[in-house]
Amino acid sequence: MAEMSDSNLDKPTIIQQAIASCCGAIITSLFVTPLDVIKTRLQAQTNTFSKGKCFVYSNGLMDHICVCENGDSKAWYKKPGHFKGTLDAFVKITQIEGIKSLWSGLPPTLIMALPTTVIYFTCYDQLSEALKSRLGKDDEHIPVLAGSLSRFGSVTVVSPLELIRTRMQYRSLSYNQLYMCISSKVATDGWFSLWRGWSSTVLRDVPFSAIYWYNYEHFKKKMCKEVGANEPTFLIAFTSGAASGSIAAVITLPFDVVKTHRQTQLWESETLKIPQRDCTSTWAVMRKIVAKNGITGLFAGITPRLFKVAPACAIMISTYEYGKSFFSHLNEKMNQRP
C-alpha cells in the first residue's frame, strides 16, 4: 500500500502535465511549420493564388484558412521562387529571404494552439486515471473514451476563440471593432453562433482522437513489452505516435476534406462578396464532393496530410512523454529527500 501511494506521489501533477504539453506544442510547431510554409510556396508557383481565394496553412497543431490578398510585403505565400522541390525550396527561401521566413505566421498561431493542446493532453491524462480506477487498469476502452471526451472538451472550449481569431485574421480588426462585431453577431444570431463550424470540427477531431489514442496505447504497450521497458522511451513514443497518427489521419480524412471545403467556401464568399446559401450539413457536403469528384474526392490530399500529421503526432507525443518522465523522476528525487 505504501509502494502504491509512493508511485502516485511520483506521478506528474496537473501543472507539470500542462508544462509538458506546452513544451511539446512549441517544439512541434517549430519543426512542422517550415514544412507547411514550403508546401504552400510550392503550391503557389504551380497554381497562382488569385485575390480572394483561400488556402489551408498548418503548423502541425492546427489548421488555418488564409485568404489571398494583393501582392504586398505580407503576402509571403506569393513571393516568386523557382523551386525544383522541397529541399531546393528550403535552401532558396533560407538564402534569399532569411531563416525567419520558414516560420511565417507562427506567433499568432501559438496563442491559439497552446491552450488547445494543454487542455487536450492534460484532460486525457486526468480522464485516463479516473477511468482506470473505475474500469480497471487494462481496460481497452479507456484510451477511446478519454481521447474522445478530452478532444470534445477542448474543441468546445476553443471554438469561440477560433471564430474570433479567424475574424481578426481576415478583417484586421482592432479589439474594439472585434468586440462590436461579436456582440452584434450574438445579438442577431444568439450565443450559439460563436460555435459555428463546431460540428464539422468535432466530426473530424473526436474520431481522430479515439483512433489515435487507442492505437498509440496499444503500440506503446506492445513495444515496451518487446524491449522490456517499464515506461516508454523517446523512440517508442515517437514511433507509436507516428504510426497511430498516420492510421487516424487516413480514416478521418473525409471529415477533414469536408471541414476544409466548408471553411474555404465561407471565407471566399465573405471576401469576394458572393452570396452563400444556408449552411449545408456535413453529409450534404460529402454527397456534393462525391457527385463532383467521386469517392476519391473525399480522400484528396492524403499524401500531404500524412507528411504533416505523422511527424506532428510523433514529435508532440514523444516530447510530452519525455516531459512527464522528467517530472516523474524529479518528483521521485524530491520525495526521497529526508
Coordinates of C-alpha atoms in Angstrom, one line a residue:
M1 CA 0.0 0.0 0.0
A2 CA 2.9 2.3 0.9
E3 CA 4.5 1.5 -2.5
M4 CA 1.3 2.4 -4.3
S5 CA 1.0 5.7 -2.6
D6 CA 4.7 6.5 -3.3
S7 CA 4.2 5.7 -7.0
N8 CA 1.1 8.0 -7.0
L9 CA 3.2 10.8 -5.4
D10 CA 5.9 10.4 -8.1
K11 CA 3.3 10.9 -10.9
P12 CA 3.4 14.3 -12.6
T13 CA 0.9 16.9 -11.2
I14 CA -1.7 18.7 -13.4
I15 CA 0.6 21.7 -13.6
Q16 CA 3.6 19.5 -14.7
Q17 CA 1.4 17.8 -17.3
A18 CA 0.4 21.2 -18.6
I19 CA 4.0 22.3 -18.8
A20 CA 5.0 19.1 -20.6
S21 CA 2.2 19.5 -23.2
C22 CA 3.1 23.2 -23.6
C23 CA 6.7 22.3 -24.4
G24 CA 5.6 19.6 -26.8
A25 CA 3.3 22.1 -28.6
I26 CA 6.1 24.6 -29.1
I27 CA 8.6 22.0 -30.3
T28 CA 6.1 20.5 -32.7
S29 CA 5.3 24.0 -34.1
L30 CA 9.0 24.8 -34.6
F31 CA 9.6 21.6 -36.5
V32 CA 6.4 21.3 -38.6
T33 CA 5.7 25.0 -39.6
P34 CA 8.6 25.2 -42.1
L35 CA 7.2 22.0 -43.9
D36 CA 3.9 23.7 -44.4
V37 CA 5.4 27.0 -45.5
I38 CA 7.4 25.2 -48.1
K39 CA 4.4 23.2 -49.2
T40 CA 2.3 26.4 -49.6
R41 CA 5.1 28.1 -51.6
L42 CA 5.4 25.1 -53.9
Q43 CA 1.6 25.1 -54.4
A44 CA 1.7 28.9 -55.2
Q45 CA 4.2 28.5 -58.0
T46 CA 2.2 25.8 -59.8
N47 CA -1.3 27.2 -59.1
T48 CA -1.3 31.0 -58.8
F49 CA -3.4 32.2 -55.9
S50 CA -5.8 34.8 -57.1
K51 CA -7.2 37.6 -54.8
G52 CA -10.0 36.3 -52.5
K53 CA -9.0 32.7 -52.9
C54 CA -8.1 30.6 -49.9
F55 CA -5.5 28.0 -49.0
V56 CA -5.0 25.9 -45.9
Y57 CA -2.0 26.6 -43.7
S58 CA -0.9 24.5 -40.7
N59 CA 1.7 24.4 -38.0
G60 CA 1.3 20.8 -37.1
L61 CA -1.1 21.5 -34.3
M62 CA -4.0 23.3 -36.0
D63 CA -5.1 24.4 -39.5
H64 CA -5.7 27.9 -40.7
I65 CA -7.6 29.2 -43.7
C66 CA -5.7 32.1 -45.3
V67 CA -7.3 34.5 -47.7
C68 CA -5.1 35.7 -50.6
E69 CA -4.6 39.4 -50.7
N70 CA -2.9 41.8 -53.2
G71 CA 0.8 41.3 -53.6
D72 CA 2.0 43.4 -50.6
S73 CA 5.0 42.5 -48.5
K74 CA 3.0 40.5 -46.0
A75 CA 1.9 38.0 -48.7
W76 CA 4.8 35.7 -48.1
Y77 CA 2.9 32.8 -49.9
K78 CA 3.0 34.8 -53.2
K79 CA 6.7 35.7 -53.2
P80 CA 8.3 34.5 -56.5
G81 CA 10.5 31.5 -56.4
H82 CA 11.5 28.8 -58.9
F83 CA 11.7 25.8 -56.7
K84 CA 12.5 22.3 -58.1
G85 CA 11.4 20.5 -54.9
T86 CA 11.1 20.6 -51.1
L87 CA 14.9 20.6 -50.4
D88 CA 15.5 23.3 -53.2
A89 CA 12.7 25.4 -51.7
F90 CA 14.2 25.1 -48.2
V91 CA 17.7 26.2 -49.4
K92 CA 16.5 29.1 -51.6
I93 CA 14.0 30.5 -49.0
T94 CA 16.7 30.4 -46.3
Q95 CA 19.3 32.1 -48.6
I96 CA 17.1 34.8 -50.2
E97 CA 14.5 35.6 -47.5
G98 CA 16.2 34.5 -44.4
I99 CA 15.6 31.7 -42.0
K100 CA 12.7 33.5 -40.3
S101 CA 10.5 33.2 -43.4
L102 CA 10.2 29.5 -42.7
W103 CA 8.2 30.3 -39.6
S104 CA 5.8 32.8 -41.2
G105 CA 2.6 33.3 -39.1
L106 CA 3.8 31.2 -36.2
P107 CA 3.4 33.6 -33.1
P108 CA -0.4 34.3 -33.5
T109 CA -0.9 30.5 -34.1
L110 CA 0.8 29.6 -30.9
I111 CA -1.5 31.9 -28.9
M112 CA -4.4 29.6 -30.0
A113 CA -2.5 26.3 -30.2
L114 CA -1.0 26.3 -26.7
P115 CA -4.3 26.5 -24.7
T116 CA -5.9 23.9 -27.0
T117 CA -3.0 21.5 -26.6
V118 CA -2.7 22.0 -22.8
I119 CA -6.5 21.4 -22.3
Y120 CA -6.4 18.3 -24.6
F121 CA -3.4 16.4 -23.2
T122 CA -4.0 17.3 -19.6
C123 CA -7.7 16.3 -19.8
Y124 CA -6.6 13.0 -21.5
D125 CA -4.3 12.0 -18.7
Q126 CA -6.7 13.1 -15.9
L127 CA -9.6 11.2 -17.5
S128 CA -7.4 8.1 -18.1
E129 CA -6.5 8.0 -14.4
A130 CA -10.1 8.4 -13.4
L131 CA -11.4 5.7 -15.8
K132 CA -8.6 3.3 -14.7
S133 CA -9.8 3.5 -11.1
R134 CA -13.3 2.6 -12.2
L135 CA -12.9 0.3 -15.2
G136 CA -9.6 -1.3 -14.3
K137 CA -6.0 -0.6 -15.4
D138 CA -6.1 -2.8 -18.6
D139 CA -9.5 -1.9 -20.0
E140 CA -9.1 -1.3 -23.7
H141 CA -12.0 1.2 -23.8
I142 CA -10.1 3.8 -21.7
P143 CA -8.0 5.4 -24.5
V144 CA -11.1 5.6 -26.7
L145 CA -13.2 7.2 -24.0
A146 CA -10.5 9.5 -22.6
G147 CA -9.4 10.6 -26.1
S148 CA -12.9 11.3 -27.4
L149 CA -14.0 13.2 -24.3
S150 CA -10.8 15.3 -24.0
R151 CA -10.9 16.3 -27.6
F152 CA -14.7 17.1 -27.4
G153 CA -14.0 19.3 -24.4
S154 CA -11.0 21.2 -25.9
V155 CA -12.8 21.7 -29.3
T156 CA -15.9 23.1 -27.5
V157 CA -13.9 25.4 -25.2
V158 CA -11.7 26.8 -28.0
S159 CA -14.3 27.0 -30.8
P160 CA -15.4 30.7 -30.0
L161 CA -11.7 31.7 -29.8
E162 CA -11.2 30.1 -33.2
L163 CA -14.0 32.2 -34.6
I164 CA -12.5 35.4 -33.1
R165 CA -9.1 34.5 -34.5
T166 CA -10.4 34.0 -38.0
R167 CA -12.3 37.3 -37.8
M168 CA -9.2 39.2 -36.8
Q169 CA -7.1 37.4 -39.4
Y170 CA -9.5 38.1 -42.2
R171 CA -10.6 41.7 -41.5
S172 CA -7.6 43.1 -39.5
L173 CA -10.0 44.4 -36.8
S174 CA -9.0 46.3 -33.7
Y175 CA -10.1 44.9 -30.3
N176 CA -12.9 47.5 -30.1
Q177 CA -14.1 46.7 -33.6
L178 CA -13.9 42.9 -32.8
Y179 CA -16.0 43.4 -29.7
M180 CA -18.6 45.3 -31.7
C181 CA -18.6 42.6 -34.4
I182 CA -19.0 39.7 -32.0
S183 CA -21.7 41.5 -29.8
S184 CA -23.8 42.3 -32.9
K185 CA -23.4 38.7 -34.1
V186 CA -24.6 37.4 -30.7
A187 CA -27.5 39.9 -30.7
T188 CA -28.6 38.8 -34.2
D189 CA -27.9 35.1 -34.2
G190 CA -27.6 34.2 -30.5
W191 CA -24.7 32.8 -28.4
F192 CA -24.6 29.6 -30.3
S193 CA -23.4 31.5 -33.4
L194 CA -20.0 31.6 -31.7
W195 CA -19.7 27.8 -32.2
R196 CA -20.2 28.0 -35.9
G197 CA -18.2 25.2 -37.6
W198 CA -18.1 23.3 -34.3
S199 CA -19.9 20.2 -35.7
S200 CA -17.5 19.6 -38.6
T201 CA -14.5 20.1 -36.3
V202 CA -16.0 17.6 -33.8
L203 CA -16.7 15.1 -36.5
R204 CA -13.1 15.2 -37.6
D205 CA -11.2 15.6 -34.3
V206 CA -13.2 13.3 -31.9
P207 CA -12.9 10.1 -34.1
F208 CA -9.3 11.1 -34.9
S209 CA -8.5 11.2 -31.1
A210 CA -10.4 8.0 -30.3
I211 CA -8.5 6.1 -33.1
Y212 CA -5.2 7.8 -32.3
W213 CA -5.1 7.1 -28.5
Y214 CA -6.4 3.5 -28.9
N215 CA -3.6 2.7 -31.4
Y216 CA -1.0 4.7 -29.5
E217 CA -1.6 3.0 -26.2
H218 CA -1.6 -0.4 -28.0
F219 CA 1.6 0.2 -29.9
K220 CA 3.3 1.7 -26.8
K221 CA 2.4 -1.3 -24.6
K222 CA 3.5 -3.8 -27.3
M223 CA 6.9 -2.1 -27.9
C224 CA 7.6 -1.6 -24.2
K225 CA 6.9 -5.4 -23.7
E226 CA 9.2 -6.3 -26.5
V227 CA 12.2 -4.3 -25.2
G228 CA 11.4 -5.0 -21.6
A229 CA 10.8 -1.3 -20.6
N230 CA 8.6 -0.2 -17.8
E231 CA 7.9 3.2 -19.3
P232 CA 8.1 4.3 -23.0
T233 CA 11.5 5.6 -24.3
F234 CA 11.6 8.6 -26.6
L235 CA 12.0 6.3 -29.6
I236 CA 9.0 4.1 -28.6
A237 CA 6.7 7.1 -28.1
F238 CA 8.0 8.7 -31.4
T239 CA 7.3 5.5 -33.4
S240 CA 4.0 4.8 -31.8
G241 CA 2.9 8.4 -32.3
A242 CA 3.8 8.4 -36.0
A243 CA 2.1 5.1 -36.7
S244 CA -1.1 5.9 -34.7
G245 CA -1.3 9.4 -36.2
S246 CA -1.0 8.1 -39.7
I247 CA -3.8 5.5 -39.2
A248 CA -6.1 8.1 -37.7
A249 CA -5.3 10.6 -40.4
V250 CA -6.3 8.2 -43.2
I251 CA -9.5 7.1 -41.6
T252 CA -10.7 10.6 -40.7
L253 CA -9.6 12.2 -44.0
P254 CA -13.1 12.6 -45.5
F255 CA -14.2 14.7 -42.5
D256 CA -11.0 16.8 -42.9
V257 CA -11.8 17.4 -46.6
V258 CA -15.4 18.5 -45.6
K259 CA -14.2 20.8 -42.9
T260 CA -11.7 22.5 -45.3
H261 CA -14.3 22.7 -48.0
R262 CA -16.8 24.5 -45.7
Q263 CA -14.2 26.8 -44.3
T264 CA -12.8 27.9 -47.6
Q265 CA -16.3 28.3 -49.1
L266 CA -17.3 30.6 -46.2
W267 CA -14.1 32.7 -46.4
E268 CA -14.3 33.1 -50.1
S269 CA -18.0 34.0 -50.1
E270 CA -17.3 36.7 -47.5
T271 CA -14.1 38.0 -49.2
L272 CA -15.5 38.0 -52.8
K273 CA -19.0 39.1 -51.6
I274 CA -20.6 36.1 -53.2
P275 CA -24.0 35.3 -51.5
Q276 CA -23.8 31.9 -49.8
R277 CA -26.6 29.5 -49.5
D278 CA -27.6 28.5 -46.0
C279 CA -25.0 26.3 -44.2
T280 CA -25.3 22.8 -45.5
S281 CA -24.8 19.7 -43.3
T282 CA -21.6 17.7 -43.3
W283 CA -23.3 14.8 -45.1
A284 CA -24.7 17.2 -47.8
V285 CA -21.2 18.5 -48.4
M286 CA -19.9 14.9 -48.6
R287 CA -22.6 14.0 -51.2
K288 CA -21.7 17.1 -53.2
I289 CA -18.0 16.2 -53.2
V290 CA -18.7 12.6 -54.2
A291 CA -21.0 13.7 -57.0
K292 CA -18.4 16.1 -58.4
N293 CA -15.1 14.1 -57.9
G294 CA -16.2 10.5 -57.0
I295 CA -15.4 8.7 -53.7
T296 CA -11.7 9.6 -54.2
G297 CA -12.6 13.3 -53.7
L298 CA -13.2 12.5 -50.0
F299 CA -9.5 11.4 -49.8
A300 CA -8.0 14.3 -51.6
G301 CA -4.6 15.5 -50.3
I302 CA -3.9 12.2 -48.4
T303 CA -0.1 12.4 -49.1
P304 CA 0.5 16.0 -47.7
R305 CA -1.8 15.2 -44.8
L306 CA 0.3 12.2 -43.8
F307 CA 3.5 14.1 -44.3
K308 CA 2.1 16.7 -41.8
V309 CA 0.2 14.6 -39.3
A310 CA 2.7 11.7 -38.8
P311 CA 5.7 13.9 -37.8
A312 CA 3.5 16.3 -35.8
C313 CA 1.9 13.4 -33.8
A314 CA 5.3 11.8 -33.3
I315 CA 7.1 14.9 -32.1
M316 CA 4.2 16.1 -29.9
I317 CA 3.7 12.8 -28.1
S318 CA 7.4 11.9 -27.7
T319 CA 8.2 15.3 -26.2
Y320 CA 5.1 15.2 -24.0
E321 CA 6.0 11.7 -22.7
Y322 CA 9.6 12.8 -22.2
G323 CA 8.4 15.8 -20.2
K324 CA 6.2 13.7 -18.0
S325 CA 9.0 11.2 -17.4
F326 CA 11.3 14.1 -16.5
F327 CA 8.8 15.4 -13.9
S328 CA 8.1 11.9 -12.6
H329 CA 11.8 11.3 -11.9
L330 CA 12.1 14.8 -10.4
N331 CA 9.2 14.1 -8.0
E332 CA 10.8 10.8 -7.1
K333 CA 14.0 12.6 -6.1
M334 CA 12.1 15.2 -4.2
N335 CA 10.1 12.6 -2.3
Q336 CA 13.2 10.6 -1.3
R337 CA 14.7 13.6 0.4
P338 CA 14.6 13.3 4.3

